[in-house]
mmCIF file of C-alpha atoms and ligand atoms in Angstrom:
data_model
loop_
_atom_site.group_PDB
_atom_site.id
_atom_site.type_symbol
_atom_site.label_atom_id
_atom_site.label_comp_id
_atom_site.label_asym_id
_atom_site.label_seq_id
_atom_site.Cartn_x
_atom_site.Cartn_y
_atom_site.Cartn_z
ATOM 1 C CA UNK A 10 80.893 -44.370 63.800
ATOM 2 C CA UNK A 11 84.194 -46.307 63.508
ATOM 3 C CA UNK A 12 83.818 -49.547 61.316
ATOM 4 C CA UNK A 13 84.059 -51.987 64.699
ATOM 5 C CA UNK A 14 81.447 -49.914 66.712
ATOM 6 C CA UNK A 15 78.077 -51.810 66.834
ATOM 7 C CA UNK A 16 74.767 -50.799 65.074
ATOM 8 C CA UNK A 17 73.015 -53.377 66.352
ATOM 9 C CA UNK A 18 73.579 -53.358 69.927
ATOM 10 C CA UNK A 19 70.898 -56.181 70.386
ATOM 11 C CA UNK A 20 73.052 -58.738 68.451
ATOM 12 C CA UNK A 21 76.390 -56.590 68.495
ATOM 13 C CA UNK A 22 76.639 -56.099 64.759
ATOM 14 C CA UNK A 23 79.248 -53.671 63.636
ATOM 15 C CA UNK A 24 79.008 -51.080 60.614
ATOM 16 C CA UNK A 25 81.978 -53.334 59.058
ATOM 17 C CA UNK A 26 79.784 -56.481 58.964
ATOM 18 C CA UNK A 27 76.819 -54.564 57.844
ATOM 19 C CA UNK A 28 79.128 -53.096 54.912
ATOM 20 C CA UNK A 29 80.258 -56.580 54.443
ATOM 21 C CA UNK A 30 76.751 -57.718 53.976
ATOM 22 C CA UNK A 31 75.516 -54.596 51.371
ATOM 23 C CA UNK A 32 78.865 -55.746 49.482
ATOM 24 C CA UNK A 33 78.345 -59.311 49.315
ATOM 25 C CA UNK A 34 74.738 -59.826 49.294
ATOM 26 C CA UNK A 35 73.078 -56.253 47.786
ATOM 27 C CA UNK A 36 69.859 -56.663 49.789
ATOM 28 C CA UNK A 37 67.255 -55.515 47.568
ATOM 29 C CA UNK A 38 65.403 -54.217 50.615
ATOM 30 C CA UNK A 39 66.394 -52.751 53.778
ATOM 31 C CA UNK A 40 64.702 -55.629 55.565
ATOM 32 C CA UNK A 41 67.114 -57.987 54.227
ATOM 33 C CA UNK A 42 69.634 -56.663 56.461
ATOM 34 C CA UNK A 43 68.216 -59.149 59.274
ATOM 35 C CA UNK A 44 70.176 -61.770 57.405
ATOM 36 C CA UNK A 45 73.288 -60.223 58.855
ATOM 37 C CA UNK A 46 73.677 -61.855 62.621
ATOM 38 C CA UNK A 47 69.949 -60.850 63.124
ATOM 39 C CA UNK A 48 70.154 -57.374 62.955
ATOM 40 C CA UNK A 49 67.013 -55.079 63.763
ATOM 41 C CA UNK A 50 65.372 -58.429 65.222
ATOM 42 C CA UNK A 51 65.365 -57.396 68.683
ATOM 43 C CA UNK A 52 64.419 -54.492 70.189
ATOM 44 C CA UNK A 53 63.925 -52.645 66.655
ATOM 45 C CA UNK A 54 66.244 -49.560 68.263
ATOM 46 C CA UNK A 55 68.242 -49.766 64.846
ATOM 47 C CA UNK A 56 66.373 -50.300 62.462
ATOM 48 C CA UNK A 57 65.655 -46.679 61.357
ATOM 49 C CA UNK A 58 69.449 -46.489 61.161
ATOM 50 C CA UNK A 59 69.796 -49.853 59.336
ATOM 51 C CA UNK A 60 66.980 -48.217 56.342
ATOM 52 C CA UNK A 61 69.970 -45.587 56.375
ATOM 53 C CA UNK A 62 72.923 -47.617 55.329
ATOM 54 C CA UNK A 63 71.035 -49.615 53.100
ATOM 55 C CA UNK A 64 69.575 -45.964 51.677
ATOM 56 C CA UNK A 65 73.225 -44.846 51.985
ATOM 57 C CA UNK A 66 74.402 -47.754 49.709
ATOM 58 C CA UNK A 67 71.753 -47.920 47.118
ATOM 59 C CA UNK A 68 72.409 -44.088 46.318
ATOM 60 C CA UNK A 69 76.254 -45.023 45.775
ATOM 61 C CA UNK A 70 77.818 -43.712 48.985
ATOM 62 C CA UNK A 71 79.951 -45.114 52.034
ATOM 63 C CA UNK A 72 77.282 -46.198 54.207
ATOM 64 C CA UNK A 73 78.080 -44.803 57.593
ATOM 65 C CA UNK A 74 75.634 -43.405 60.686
ATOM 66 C CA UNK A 75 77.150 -39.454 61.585
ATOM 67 C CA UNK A 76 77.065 -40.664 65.425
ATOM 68 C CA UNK A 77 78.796 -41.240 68.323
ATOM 69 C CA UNK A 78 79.050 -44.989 69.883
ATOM 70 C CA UNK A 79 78.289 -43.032 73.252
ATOM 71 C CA UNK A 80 75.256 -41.273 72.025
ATOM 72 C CA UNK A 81 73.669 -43.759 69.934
ATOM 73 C CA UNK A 82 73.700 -46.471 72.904
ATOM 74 C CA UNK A 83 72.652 -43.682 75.247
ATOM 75 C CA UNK A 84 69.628 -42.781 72.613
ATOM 76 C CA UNK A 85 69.064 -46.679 72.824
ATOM 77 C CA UNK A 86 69.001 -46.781 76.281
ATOM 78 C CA UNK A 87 66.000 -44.633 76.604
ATOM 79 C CA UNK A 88 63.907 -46.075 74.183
ATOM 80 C CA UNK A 89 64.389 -49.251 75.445
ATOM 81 C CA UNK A 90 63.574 -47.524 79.040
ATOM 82 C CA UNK A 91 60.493 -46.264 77.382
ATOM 83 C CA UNK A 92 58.753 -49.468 75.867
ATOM 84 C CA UNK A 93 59.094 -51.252 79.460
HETATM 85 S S1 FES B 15 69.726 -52.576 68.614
HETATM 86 FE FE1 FES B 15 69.278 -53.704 66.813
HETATM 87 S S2 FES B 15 67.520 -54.822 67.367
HETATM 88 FE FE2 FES B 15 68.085 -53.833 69.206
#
């Protein structure tokens, strides 16, 4: 993912503003990460991926998600197709 492509599609929360956040604020928990624009509050799609920049960070490394914009929302898309 490029720094300006969303994690949060729900709330359209970027990997930059999520990096921002780990910087700023070093969330003790993963959780924490709702504090940014609401992230992982709405349909929950991200939040596996949120545990994994906040995992990412903790351990010392560039948080970043080893995906495509165009196949993470696609993944997204059928989950969300699947809980309706
Ligand atoms: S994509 Fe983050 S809560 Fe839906």
């Amino acid at each position: 993912m490029d720094p300006d492509d969303h994690v949060c599609l729900c709330f359209r929360v970027s990997l930059r503003k999520l990096n921002t956040f780990l910087e700023c604020e070093k969330p003790r928990v993963a959780s924490q990460l709702s504090d940014c624009f609401g992230a992982g509050t709405g349909c929950h799609w991200c939040v596996p991926f949120l545990n994994q920049l906040h995992r990412q960070w903790q351990d010392g490394q560039a948080p970043n998600l080893n995906e495509s914009p165009e196949d993470y929302a696609a993944r997204r898309k059928i989950y969300r197709d699947e809980k309706k």
